[in-house]
JSON list of C-alpha atoms in Angstrom, two decimals:
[
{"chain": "A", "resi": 96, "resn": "UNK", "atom": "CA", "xyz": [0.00, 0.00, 0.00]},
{"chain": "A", "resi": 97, "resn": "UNK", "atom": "CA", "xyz": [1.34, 3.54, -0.99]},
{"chain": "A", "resi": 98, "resn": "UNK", "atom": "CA", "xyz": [1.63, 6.34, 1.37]},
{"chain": "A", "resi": 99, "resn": "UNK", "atom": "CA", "xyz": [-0.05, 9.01, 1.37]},
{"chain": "A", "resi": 100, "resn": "UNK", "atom": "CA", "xyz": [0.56, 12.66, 1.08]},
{"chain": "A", "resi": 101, "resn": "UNK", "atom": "CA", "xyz": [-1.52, 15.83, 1.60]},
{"chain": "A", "resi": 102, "resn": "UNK", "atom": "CA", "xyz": [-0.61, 18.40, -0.06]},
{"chain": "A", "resi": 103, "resn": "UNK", "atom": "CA", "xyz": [-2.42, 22.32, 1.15]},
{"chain": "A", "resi": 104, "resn": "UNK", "atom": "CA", "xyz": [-0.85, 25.27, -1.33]},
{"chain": "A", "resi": 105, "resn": "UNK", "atom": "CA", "xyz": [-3.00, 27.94, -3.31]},
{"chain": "A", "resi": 106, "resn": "UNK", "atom": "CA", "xyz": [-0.85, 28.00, -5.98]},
{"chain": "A", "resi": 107, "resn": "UNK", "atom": "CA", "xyz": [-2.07, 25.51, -8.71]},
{"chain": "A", "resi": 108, "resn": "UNK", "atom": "CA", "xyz": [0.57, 25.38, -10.65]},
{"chain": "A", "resi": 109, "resn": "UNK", "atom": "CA", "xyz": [2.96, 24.48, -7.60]},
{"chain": "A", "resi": 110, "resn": "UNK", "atom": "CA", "xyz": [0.31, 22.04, -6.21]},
{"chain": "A", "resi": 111, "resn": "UNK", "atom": "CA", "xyz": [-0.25, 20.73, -9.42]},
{"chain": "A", "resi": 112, "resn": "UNK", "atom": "CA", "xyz": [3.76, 19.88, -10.24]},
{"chain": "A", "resi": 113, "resn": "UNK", "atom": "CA", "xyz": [4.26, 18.54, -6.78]},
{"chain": "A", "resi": 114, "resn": "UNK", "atom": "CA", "xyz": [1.49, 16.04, -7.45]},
{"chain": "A", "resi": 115, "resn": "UNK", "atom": "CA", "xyz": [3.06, 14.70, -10.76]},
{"chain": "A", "resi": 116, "resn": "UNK", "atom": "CA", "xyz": [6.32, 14.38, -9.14]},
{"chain": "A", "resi": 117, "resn": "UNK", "atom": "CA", "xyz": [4.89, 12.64, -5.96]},
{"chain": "A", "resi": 118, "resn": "UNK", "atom": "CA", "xyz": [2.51, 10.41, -8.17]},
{"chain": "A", "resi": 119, "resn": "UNK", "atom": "CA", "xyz": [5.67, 9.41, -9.71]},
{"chain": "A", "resi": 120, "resn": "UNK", "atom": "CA", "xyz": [6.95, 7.98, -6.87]},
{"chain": "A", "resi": 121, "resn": "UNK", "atom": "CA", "xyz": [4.02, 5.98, -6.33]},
{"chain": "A", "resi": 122, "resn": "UNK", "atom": "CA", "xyz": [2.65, 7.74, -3.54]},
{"chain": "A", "resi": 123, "resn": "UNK", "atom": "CA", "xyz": [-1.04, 8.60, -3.19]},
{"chain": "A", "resi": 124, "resn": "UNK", "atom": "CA", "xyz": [-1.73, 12.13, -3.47]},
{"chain": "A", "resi": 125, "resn": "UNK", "atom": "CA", "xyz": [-4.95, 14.26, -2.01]},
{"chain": "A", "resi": 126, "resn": "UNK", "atom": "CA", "xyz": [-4.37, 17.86, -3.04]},
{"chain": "A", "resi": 127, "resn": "UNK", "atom": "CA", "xyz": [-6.16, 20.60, -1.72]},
{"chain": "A", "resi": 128, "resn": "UNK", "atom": "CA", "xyz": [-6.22, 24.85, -2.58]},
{"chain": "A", "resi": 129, "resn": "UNK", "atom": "CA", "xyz": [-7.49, 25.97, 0.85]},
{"chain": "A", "resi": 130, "resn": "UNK", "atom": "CA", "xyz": [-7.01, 24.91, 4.46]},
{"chain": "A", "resi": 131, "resn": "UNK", "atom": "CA", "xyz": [-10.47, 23.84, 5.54]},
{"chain": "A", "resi": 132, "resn": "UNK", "atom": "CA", "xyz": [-10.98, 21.35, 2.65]},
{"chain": "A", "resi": 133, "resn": "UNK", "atom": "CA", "xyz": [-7.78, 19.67, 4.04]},
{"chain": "A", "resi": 134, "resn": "UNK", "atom": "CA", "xyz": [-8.38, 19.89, 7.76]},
{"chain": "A", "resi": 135, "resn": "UNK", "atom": "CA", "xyz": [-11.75, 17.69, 6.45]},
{"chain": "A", "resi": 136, "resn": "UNK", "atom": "CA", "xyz": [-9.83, 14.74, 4.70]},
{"chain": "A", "resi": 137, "resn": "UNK", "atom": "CA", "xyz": [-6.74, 14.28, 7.46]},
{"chain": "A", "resi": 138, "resn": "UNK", "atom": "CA", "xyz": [-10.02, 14.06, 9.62]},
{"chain": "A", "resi": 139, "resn": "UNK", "atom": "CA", "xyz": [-11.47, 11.32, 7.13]},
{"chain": "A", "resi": 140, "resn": "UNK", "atom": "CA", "xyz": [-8.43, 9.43, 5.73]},
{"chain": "A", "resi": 141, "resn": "UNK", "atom": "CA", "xyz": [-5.29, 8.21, 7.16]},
{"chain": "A", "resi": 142, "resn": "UNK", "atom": "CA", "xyz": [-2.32, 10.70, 6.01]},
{"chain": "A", "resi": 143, "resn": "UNK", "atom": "CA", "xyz": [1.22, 9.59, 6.17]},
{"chain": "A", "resi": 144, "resn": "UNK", "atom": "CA", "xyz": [2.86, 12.90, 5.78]},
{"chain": "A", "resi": 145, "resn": "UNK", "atom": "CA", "xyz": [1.54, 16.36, 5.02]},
{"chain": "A", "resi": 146, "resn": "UNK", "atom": "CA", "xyz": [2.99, 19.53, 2.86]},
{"chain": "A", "resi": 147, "resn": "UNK", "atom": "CA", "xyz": [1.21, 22.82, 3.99]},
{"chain": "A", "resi": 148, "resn": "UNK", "atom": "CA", "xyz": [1.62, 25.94, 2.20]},
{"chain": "A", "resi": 149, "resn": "UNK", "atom": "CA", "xyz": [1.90, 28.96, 5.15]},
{"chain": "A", "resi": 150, "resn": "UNK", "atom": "CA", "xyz": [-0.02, 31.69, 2.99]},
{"chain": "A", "resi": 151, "resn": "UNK", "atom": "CA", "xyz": [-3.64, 29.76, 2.31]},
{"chain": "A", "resi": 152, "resn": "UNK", "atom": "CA", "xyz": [-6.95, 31.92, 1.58]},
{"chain": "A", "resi": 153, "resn": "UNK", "atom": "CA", "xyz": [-8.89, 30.85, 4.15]},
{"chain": "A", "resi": 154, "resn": "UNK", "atom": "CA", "xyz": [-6.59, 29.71, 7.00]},
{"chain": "A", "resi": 155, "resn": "UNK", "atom": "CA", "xyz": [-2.90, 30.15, 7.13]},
{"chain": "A", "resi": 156, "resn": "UNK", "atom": "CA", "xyz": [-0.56, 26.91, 6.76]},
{"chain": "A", "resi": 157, "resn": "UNK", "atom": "CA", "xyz": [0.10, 27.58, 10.72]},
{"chain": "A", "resi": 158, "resn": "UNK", "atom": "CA", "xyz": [-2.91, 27.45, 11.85]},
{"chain": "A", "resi": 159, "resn": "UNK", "atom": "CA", "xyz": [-3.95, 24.27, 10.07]},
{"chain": "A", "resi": 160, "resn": "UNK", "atom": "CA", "xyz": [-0.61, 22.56, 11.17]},
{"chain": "A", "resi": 161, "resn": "UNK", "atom": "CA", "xyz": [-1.48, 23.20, 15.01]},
{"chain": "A", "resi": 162, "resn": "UNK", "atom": "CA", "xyz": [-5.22, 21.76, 14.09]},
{"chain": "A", "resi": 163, "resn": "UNK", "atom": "CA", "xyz": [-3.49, 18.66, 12.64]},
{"chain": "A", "resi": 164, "resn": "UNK", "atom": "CA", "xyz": [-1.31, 17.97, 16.08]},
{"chain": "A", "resi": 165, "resn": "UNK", "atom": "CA", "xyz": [-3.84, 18.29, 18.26]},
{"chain": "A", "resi": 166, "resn": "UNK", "atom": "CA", "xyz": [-5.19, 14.53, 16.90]},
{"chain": "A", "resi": 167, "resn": "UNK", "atom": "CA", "xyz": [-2.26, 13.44, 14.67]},
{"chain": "A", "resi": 168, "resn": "UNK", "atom": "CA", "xyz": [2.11, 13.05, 15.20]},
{"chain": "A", "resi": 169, "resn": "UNK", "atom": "CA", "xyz": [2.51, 12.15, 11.29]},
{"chain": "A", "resi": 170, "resn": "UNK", "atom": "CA", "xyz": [5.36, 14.36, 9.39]},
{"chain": "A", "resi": 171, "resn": "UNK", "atom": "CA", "xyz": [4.43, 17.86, 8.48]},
{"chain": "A", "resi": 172, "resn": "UNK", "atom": "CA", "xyz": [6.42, 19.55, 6.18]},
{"chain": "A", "resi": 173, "resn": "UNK", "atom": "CA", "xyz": [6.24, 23.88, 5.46]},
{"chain": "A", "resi": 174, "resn": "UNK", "atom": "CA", "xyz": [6.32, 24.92, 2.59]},
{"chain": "A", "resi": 175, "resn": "UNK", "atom": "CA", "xyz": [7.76, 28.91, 2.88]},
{"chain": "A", "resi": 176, "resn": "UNK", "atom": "CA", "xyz": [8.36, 31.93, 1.45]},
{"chain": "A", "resi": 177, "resn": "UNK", "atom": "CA", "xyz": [12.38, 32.43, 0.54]},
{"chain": "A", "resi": 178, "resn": "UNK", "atom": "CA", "xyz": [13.06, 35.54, 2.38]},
{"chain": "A", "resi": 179, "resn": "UNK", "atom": "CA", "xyz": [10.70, 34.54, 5.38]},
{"chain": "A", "resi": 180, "resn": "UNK", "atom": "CA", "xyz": [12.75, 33.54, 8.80]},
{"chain": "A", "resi": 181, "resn": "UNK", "atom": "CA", "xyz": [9.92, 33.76, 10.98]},
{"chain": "A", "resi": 182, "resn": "UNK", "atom": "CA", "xyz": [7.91, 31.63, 9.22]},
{"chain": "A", "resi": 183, "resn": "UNK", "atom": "CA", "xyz": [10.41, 28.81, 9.26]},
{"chain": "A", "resi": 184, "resn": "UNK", "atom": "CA", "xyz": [10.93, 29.43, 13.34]},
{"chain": "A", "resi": 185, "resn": "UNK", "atom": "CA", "xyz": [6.80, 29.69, 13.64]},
{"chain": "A", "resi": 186, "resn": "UNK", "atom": "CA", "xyz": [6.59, 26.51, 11.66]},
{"chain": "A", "resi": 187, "resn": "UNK", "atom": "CA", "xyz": [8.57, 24.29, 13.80]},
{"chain": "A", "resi": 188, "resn": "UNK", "atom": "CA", "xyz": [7.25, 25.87, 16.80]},
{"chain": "A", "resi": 189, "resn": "UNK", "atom": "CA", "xyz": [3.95, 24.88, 16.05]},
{"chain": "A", "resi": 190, "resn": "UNK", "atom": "CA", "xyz": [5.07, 21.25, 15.78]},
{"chain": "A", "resi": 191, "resn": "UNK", "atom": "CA", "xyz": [5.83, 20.77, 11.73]},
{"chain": "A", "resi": 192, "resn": "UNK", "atom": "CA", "xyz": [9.12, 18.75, 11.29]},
{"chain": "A", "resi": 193, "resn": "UNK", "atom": "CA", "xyz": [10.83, 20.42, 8.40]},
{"chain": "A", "resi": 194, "resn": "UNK", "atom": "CA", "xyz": [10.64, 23.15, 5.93]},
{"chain": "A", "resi": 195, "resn": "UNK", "atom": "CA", "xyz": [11.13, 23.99, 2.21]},
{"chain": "A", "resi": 196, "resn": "UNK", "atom": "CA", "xyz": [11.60, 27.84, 0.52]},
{"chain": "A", "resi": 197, "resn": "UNK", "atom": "CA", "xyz": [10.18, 28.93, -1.93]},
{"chain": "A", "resi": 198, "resn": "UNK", "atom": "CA", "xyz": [11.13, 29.03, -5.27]},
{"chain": "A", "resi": 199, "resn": "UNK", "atom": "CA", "xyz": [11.79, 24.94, -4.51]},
{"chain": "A", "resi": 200, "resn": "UNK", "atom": "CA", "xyz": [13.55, 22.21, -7.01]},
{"chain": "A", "resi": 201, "resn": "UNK", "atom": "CA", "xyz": [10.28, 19.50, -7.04]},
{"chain": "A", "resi": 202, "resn": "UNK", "atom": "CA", "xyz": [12.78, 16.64, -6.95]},
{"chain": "A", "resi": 203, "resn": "UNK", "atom": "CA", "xyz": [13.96, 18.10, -3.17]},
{"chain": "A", "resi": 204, "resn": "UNK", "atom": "CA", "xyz": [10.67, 17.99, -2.13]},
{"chain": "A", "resi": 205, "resn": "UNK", "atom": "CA", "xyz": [10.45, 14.33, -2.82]},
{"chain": "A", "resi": 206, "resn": "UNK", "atom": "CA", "xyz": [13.78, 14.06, -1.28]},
{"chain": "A", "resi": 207, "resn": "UNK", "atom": "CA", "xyz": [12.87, 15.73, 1.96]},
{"chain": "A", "resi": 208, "resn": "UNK", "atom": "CA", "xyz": [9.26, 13.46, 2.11]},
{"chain": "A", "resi": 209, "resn": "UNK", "atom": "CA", "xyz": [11.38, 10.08, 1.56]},
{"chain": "A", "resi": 210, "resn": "UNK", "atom": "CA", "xyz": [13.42, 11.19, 4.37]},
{"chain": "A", "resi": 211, "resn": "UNK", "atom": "CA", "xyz": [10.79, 12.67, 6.75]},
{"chain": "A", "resi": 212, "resn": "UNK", "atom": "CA", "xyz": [9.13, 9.14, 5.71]},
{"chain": "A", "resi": 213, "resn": "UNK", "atom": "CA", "xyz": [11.76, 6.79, 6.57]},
{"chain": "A", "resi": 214, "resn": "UNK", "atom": "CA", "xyz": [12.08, 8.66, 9.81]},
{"chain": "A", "resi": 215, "resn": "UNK", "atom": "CA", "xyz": [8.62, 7.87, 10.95]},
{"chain": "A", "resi": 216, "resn": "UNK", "atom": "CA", "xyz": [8.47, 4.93, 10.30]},
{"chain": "A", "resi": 217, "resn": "UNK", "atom": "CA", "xyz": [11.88, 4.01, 11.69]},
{"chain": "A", "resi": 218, "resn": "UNK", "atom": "CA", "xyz": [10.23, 5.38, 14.70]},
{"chain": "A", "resi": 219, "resn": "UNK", "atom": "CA", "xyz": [7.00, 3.75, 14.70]},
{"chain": "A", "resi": 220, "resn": "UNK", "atom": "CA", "xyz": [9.47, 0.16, 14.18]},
{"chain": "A", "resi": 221, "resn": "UNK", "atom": "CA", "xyz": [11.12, 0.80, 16.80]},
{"chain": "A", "resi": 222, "resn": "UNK", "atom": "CA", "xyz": [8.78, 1.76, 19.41]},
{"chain": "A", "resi": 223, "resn": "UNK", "atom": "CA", "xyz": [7.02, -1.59, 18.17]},
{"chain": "A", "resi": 224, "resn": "UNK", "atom": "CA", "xyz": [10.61, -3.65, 18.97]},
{"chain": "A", "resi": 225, "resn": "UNK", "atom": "CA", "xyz": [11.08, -1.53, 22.53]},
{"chain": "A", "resi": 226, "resn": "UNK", "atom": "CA", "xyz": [7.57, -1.98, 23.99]},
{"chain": "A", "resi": 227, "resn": "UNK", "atom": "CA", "xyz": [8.50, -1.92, 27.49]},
{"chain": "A", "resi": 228, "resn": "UNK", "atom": "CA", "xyz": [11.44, 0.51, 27.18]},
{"chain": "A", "resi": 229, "resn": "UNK", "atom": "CA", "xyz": [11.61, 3.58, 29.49]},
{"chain": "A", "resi": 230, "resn": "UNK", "atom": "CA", "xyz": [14.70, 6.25, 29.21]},
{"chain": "A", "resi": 231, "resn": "UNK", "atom": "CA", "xyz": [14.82, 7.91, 32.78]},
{"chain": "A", "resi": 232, "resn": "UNK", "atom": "CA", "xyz": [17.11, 10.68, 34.11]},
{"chain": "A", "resi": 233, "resn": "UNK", "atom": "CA", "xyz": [16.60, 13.49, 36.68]},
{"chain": "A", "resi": 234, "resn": "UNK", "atom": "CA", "xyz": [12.50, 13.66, 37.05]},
{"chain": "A", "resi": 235, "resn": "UNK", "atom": "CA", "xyz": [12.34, 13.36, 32.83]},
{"chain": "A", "resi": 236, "resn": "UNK", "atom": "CA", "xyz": [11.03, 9.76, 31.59]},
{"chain": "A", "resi": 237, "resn": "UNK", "atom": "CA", "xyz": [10.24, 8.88, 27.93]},
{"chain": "A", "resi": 238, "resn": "UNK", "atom": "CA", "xyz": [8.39, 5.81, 27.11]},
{"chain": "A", "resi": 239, "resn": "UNK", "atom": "CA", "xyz": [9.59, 4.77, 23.65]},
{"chain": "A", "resi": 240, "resn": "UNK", "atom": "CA", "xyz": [6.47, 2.65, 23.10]},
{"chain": "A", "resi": 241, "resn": "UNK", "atom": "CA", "xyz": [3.92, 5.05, 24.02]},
{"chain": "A", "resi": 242, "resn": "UNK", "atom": "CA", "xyz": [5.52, 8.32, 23.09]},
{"chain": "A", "resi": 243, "resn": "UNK", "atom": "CA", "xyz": [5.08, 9.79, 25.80]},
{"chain": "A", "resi": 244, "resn": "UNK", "atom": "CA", "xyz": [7.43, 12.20, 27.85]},
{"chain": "A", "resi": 245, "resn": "UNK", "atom": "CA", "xyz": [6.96, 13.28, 31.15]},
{"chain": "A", "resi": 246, "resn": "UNK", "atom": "CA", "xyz": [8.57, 15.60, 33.19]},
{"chain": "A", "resi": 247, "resn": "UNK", "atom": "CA", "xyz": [8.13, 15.64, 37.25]},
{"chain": "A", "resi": 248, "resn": "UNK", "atom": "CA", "xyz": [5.07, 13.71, 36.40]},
{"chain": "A", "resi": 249, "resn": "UNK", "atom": "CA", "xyz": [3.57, 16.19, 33.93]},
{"chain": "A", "resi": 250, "resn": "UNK", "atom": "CA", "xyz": [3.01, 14.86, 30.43]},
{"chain": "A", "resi": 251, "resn": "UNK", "atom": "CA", "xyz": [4.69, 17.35, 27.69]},
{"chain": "A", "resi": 252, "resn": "UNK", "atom": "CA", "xyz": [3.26, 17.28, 24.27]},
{"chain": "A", "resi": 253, "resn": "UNK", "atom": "CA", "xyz": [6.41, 16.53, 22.43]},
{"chain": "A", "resi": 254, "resn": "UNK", "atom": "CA", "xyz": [5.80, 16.77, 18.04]},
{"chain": "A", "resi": 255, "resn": "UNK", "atom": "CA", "xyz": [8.18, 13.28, 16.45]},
{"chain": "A", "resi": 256, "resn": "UNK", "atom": "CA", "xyz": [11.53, 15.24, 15.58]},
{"chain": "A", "resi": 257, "resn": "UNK", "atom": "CA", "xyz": [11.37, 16.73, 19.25]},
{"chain": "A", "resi": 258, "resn": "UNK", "atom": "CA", "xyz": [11.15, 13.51, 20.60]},
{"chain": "A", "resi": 259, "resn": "UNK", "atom": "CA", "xyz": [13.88, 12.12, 18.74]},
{"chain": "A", "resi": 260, "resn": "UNK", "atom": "CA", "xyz": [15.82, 14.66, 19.59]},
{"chain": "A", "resi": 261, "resn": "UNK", "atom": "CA", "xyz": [15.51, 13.93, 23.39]},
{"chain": "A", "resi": 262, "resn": "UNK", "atom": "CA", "xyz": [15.62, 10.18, 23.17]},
{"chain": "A", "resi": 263, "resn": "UNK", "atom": "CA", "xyz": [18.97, 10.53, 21.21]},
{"chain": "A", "resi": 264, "resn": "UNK", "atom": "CA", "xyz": [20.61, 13.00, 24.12]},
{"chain": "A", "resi": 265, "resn": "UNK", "atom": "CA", "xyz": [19.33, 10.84, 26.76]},
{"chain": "A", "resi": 266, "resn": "UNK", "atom": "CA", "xyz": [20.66, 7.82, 24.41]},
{"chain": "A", "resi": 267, "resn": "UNK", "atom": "CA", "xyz": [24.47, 9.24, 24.41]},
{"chain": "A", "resi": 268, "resn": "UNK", "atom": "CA", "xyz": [23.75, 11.05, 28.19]},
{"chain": "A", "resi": 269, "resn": "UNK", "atom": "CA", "xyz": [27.50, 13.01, 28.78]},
{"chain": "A", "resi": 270, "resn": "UNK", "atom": "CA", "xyz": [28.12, 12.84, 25.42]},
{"chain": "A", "resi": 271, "resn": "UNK", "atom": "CA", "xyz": [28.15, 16.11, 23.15]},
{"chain": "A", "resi": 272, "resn": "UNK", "atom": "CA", "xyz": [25.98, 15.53, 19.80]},
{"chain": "A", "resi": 273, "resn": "UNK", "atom": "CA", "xyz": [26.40, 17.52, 17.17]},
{"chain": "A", "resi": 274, "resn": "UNK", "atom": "CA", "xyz": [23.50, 19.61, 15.51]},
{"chain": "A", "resi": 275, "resn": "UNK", "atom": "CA", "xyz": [24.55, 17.79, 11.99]},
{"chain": "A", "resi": 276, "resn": "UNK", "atom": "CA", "xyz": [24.65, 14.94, 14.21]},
{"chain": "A", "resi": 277, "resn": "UNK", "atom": "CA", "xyz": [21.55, 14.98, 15.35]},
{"chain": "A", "resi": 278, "resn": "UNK", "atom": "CA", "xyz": [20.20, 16.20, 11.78]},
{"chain": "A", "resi": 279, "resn": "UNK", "atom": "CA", "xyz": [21.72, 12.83, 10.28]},
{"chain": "A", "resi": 280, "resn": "UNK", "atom": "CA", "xyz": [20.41, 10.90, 12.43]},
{"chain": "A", "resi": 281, "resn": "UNK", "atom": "CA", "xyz": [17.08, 11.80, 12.50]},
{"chain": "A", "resi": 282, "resn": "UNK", "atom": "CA", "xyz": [16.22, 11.74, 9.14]},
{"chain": "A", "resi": 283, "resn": "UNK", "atom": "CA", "xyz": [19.24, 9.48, 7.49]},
{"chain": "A", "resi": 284, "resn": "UNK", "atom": "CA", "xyz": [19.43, 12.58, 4.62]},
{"chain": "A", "resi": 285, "resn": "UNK", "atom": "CA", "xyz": [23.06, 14.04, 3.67]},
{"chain": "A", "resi": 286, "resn": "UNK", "atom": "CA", "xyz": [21.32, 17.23, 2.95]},
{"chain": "A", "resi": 287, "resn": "UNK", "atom": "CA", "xyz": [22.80, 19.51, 5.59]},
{"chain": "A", "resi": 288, "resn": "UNK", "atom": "CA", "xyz": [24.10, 23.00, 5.57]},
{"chain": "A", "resi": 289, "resn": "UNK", "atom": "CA", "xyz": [25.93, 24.82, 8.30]},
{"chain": "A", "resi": 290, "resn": "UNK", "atom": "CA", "xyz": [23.33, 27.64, 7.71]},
{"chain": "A", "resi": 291, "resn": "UNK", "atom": "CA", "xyz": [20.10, 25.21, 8.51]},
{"chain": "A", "resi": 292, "resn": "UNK", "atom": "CA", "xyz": [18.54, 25.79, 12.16]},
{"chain": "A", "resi": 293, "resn": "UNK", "atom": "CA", "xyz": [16.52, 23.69, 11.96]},
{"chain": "A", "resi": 294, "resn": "UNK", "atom": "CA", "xyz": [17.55, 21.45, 14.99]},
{"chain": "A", "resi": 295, "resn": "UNK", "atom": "CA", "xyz": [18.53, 25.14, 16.78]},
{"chain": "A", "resi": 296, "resn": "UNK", "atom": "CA", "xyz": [14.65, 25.56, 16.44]},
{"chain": "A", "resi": 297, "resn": "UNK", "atom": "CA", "xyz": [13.71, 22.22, 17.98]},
{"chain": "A", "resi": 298, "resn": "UNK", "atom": "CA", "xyz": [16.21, 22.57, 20.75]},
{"chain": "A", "resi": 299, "resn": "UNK", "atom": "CA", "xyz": [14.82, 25.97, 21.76]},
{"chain": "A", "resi": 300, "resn": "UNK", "atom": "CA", "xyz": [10.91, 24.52, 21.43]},
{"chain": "A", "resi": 301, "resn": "UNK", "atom": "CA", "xyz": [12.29, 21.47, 23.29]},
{"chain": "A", "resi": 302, "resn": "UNK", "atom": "CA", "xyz": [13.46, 24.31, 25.93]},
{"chain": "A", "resi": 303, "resn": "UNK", "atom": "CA", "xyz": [10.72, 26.03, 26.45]},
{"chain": "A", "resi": 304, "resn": "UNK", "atom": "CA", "xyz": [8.48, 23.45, 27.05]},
{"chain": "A", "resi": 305, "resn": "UNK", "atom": "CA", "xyz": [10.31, 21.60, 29.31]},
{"chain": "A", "resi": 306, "resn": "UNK", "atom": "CA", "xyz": [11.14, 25.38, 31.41]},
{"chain": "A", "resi": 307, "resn": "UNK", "atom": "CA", "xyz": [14.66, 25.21, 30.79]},
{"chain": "A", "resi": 308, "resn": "UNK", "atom": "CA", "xyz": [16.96, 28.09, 29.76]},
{"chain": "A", "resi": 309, "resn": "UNK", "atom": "CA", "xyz": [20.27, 28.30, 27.34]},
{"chain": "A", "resi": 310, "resn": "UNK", "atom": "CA", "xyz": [21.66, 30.54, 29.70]},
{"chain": "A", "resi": 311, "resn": "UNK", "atom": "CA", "xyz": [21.15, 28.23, 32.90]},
{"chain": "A", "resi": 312, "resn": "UNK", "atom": "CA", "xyz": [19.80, 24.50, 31.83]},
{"chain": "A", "resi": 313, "resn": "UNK", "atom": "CA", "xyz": [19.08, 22.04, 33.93]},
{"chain": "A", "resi": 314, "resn": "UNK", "atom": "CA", "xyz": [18.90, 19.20, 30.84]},
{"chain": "A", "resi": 315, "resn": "UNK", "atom": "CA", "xyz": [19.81, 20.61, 27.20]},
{"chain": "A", "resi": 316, "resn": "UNK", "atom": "CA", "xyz": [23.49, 22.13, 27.33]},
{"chain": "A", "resi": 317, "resn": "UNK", "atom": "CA", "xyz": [24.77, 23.49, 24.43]},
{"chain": "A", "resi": 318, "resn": "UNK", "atom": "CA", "xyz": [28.43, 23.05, 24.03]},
{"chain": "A", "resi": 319, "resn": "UNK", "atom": "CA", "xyz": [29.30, 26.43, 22.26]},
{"chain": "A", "resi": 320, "resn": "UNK", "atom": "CA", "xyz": [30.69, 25.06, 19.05]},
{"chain": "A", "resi": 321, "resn": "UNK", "atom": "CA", "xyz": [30.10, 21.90, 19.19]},
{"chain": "A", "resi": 322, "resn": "UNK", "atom": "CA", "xyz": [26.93, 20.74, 19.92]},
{"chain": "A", "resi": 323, "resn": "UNK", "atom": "CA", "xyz": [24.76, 19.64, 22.83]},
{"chain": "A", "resi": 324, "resn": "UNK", "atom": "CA", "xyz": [24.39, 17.01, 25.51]},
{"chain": "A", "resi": 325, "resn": "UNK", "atom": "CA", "xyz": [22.86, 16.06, 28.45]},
{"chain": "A", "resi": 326, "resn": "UNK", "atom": "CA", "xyz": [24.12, 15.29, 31.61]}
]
């Protein structure tokens, strides 16, 4: 069975190309022009992973990624204006897992879905294989099985690539990981440039939800040039 991709942009002609390229691949495609139409068919079908557009004429790509987390943890990929910063940061903040500029090469797109792919599933495996698997350290637990992370008892809502993040620190607990590190392996891809934040963003979400600071953590240290680790 093929997996299937939602993809949320205004623009047909962009829609319309990413859908060739993805039908291509064999995946199963469900396109959609505005947000609402969308938020109705991840509601009625299962989605594997999800492309959202951030300008949309009836809800912005932002707001339908937050509706999508509050039921679903499957990949979410932004798709963003070039020149647009904040809209990356927002984007990952909000729970998606990566993000794409626009103007975009189509066969990078189907690059960054095979990766985000292989990365959820890897995870879904593997919390399969560790049922009864528990990472502990200092009041912070993560149940690989059930994806769940607590912390002091209280249950943080933790989007996939935030949650791999944490697992692999608490994994290699002393040891500094590198961002690219990190980057490679959580979604297997050698596409990574010393200008992506993209696991800077994470960390930081990752921070703030679990109350911690840069300037005085209690778990995430970053190792100023090198990476980060807990211990």
């Amino acid at each position: 069975m093929s997996d299937k991709i939602l993809i949320v942009d205004d623009e047909a002609e962009i829609a319309d190309l990413l859908e060739v390229y993805l039908k291509s691949e064999n995946y199963t495609v469900y396109k959609f022009y505005r947000g609402k139409e969308a938020l109705a068919c991840v509601r009625e079908r299962e989605i594997d992973l999800a492309l959202l557009d951030v300008m949309l004429p009836d809800m912005d790509g932002f707001t339908l990624c937050q509706k999508i987390r509050e039921d679903h943890q499957f990949p979410v990929i932004m798709l963003t204006a070039k020149e647009e910063e904040m809209d990356k940061i927002t984007g990952l903040t909000l729970g998606a897992d990566d993000y794409i500029t626009k103007p975009f090469r189509p066969l990078e797109v189907v690059a960054r879905v095979k990766a985000q792919l292989r990365r959820y599933k890897r995870y879904n495996t593997a919390a399969r294989q560790e049922q009864d698997r528990v990472i502990s350290y200092s009041g912070l637990t993560l149940d690989i099985a059930k994806h769940e992370c607590r912390l002091n008892e209280e249950i943080l809502e933790l989007t996939p690539t935030e949650f791999s993040i944490l697992r692999i620190l608490l994994e290699r607990k002393g040891s500094v990981v590198s961002a690219e590190e990190l980057f490679h392996e959580i979604w297997k891809d050698e596409y990574y440039s010393k200008n992506n934040n993209t696991i800077t963003v994470h960390i930081r979400h990752l921070r703030e939800k679990m109350k911690d600071t840069a300037e005085r953590p209690k778990y995430i240290k970053t190792v100023w040039g090198v990476g980060y680790k807990i211990e």
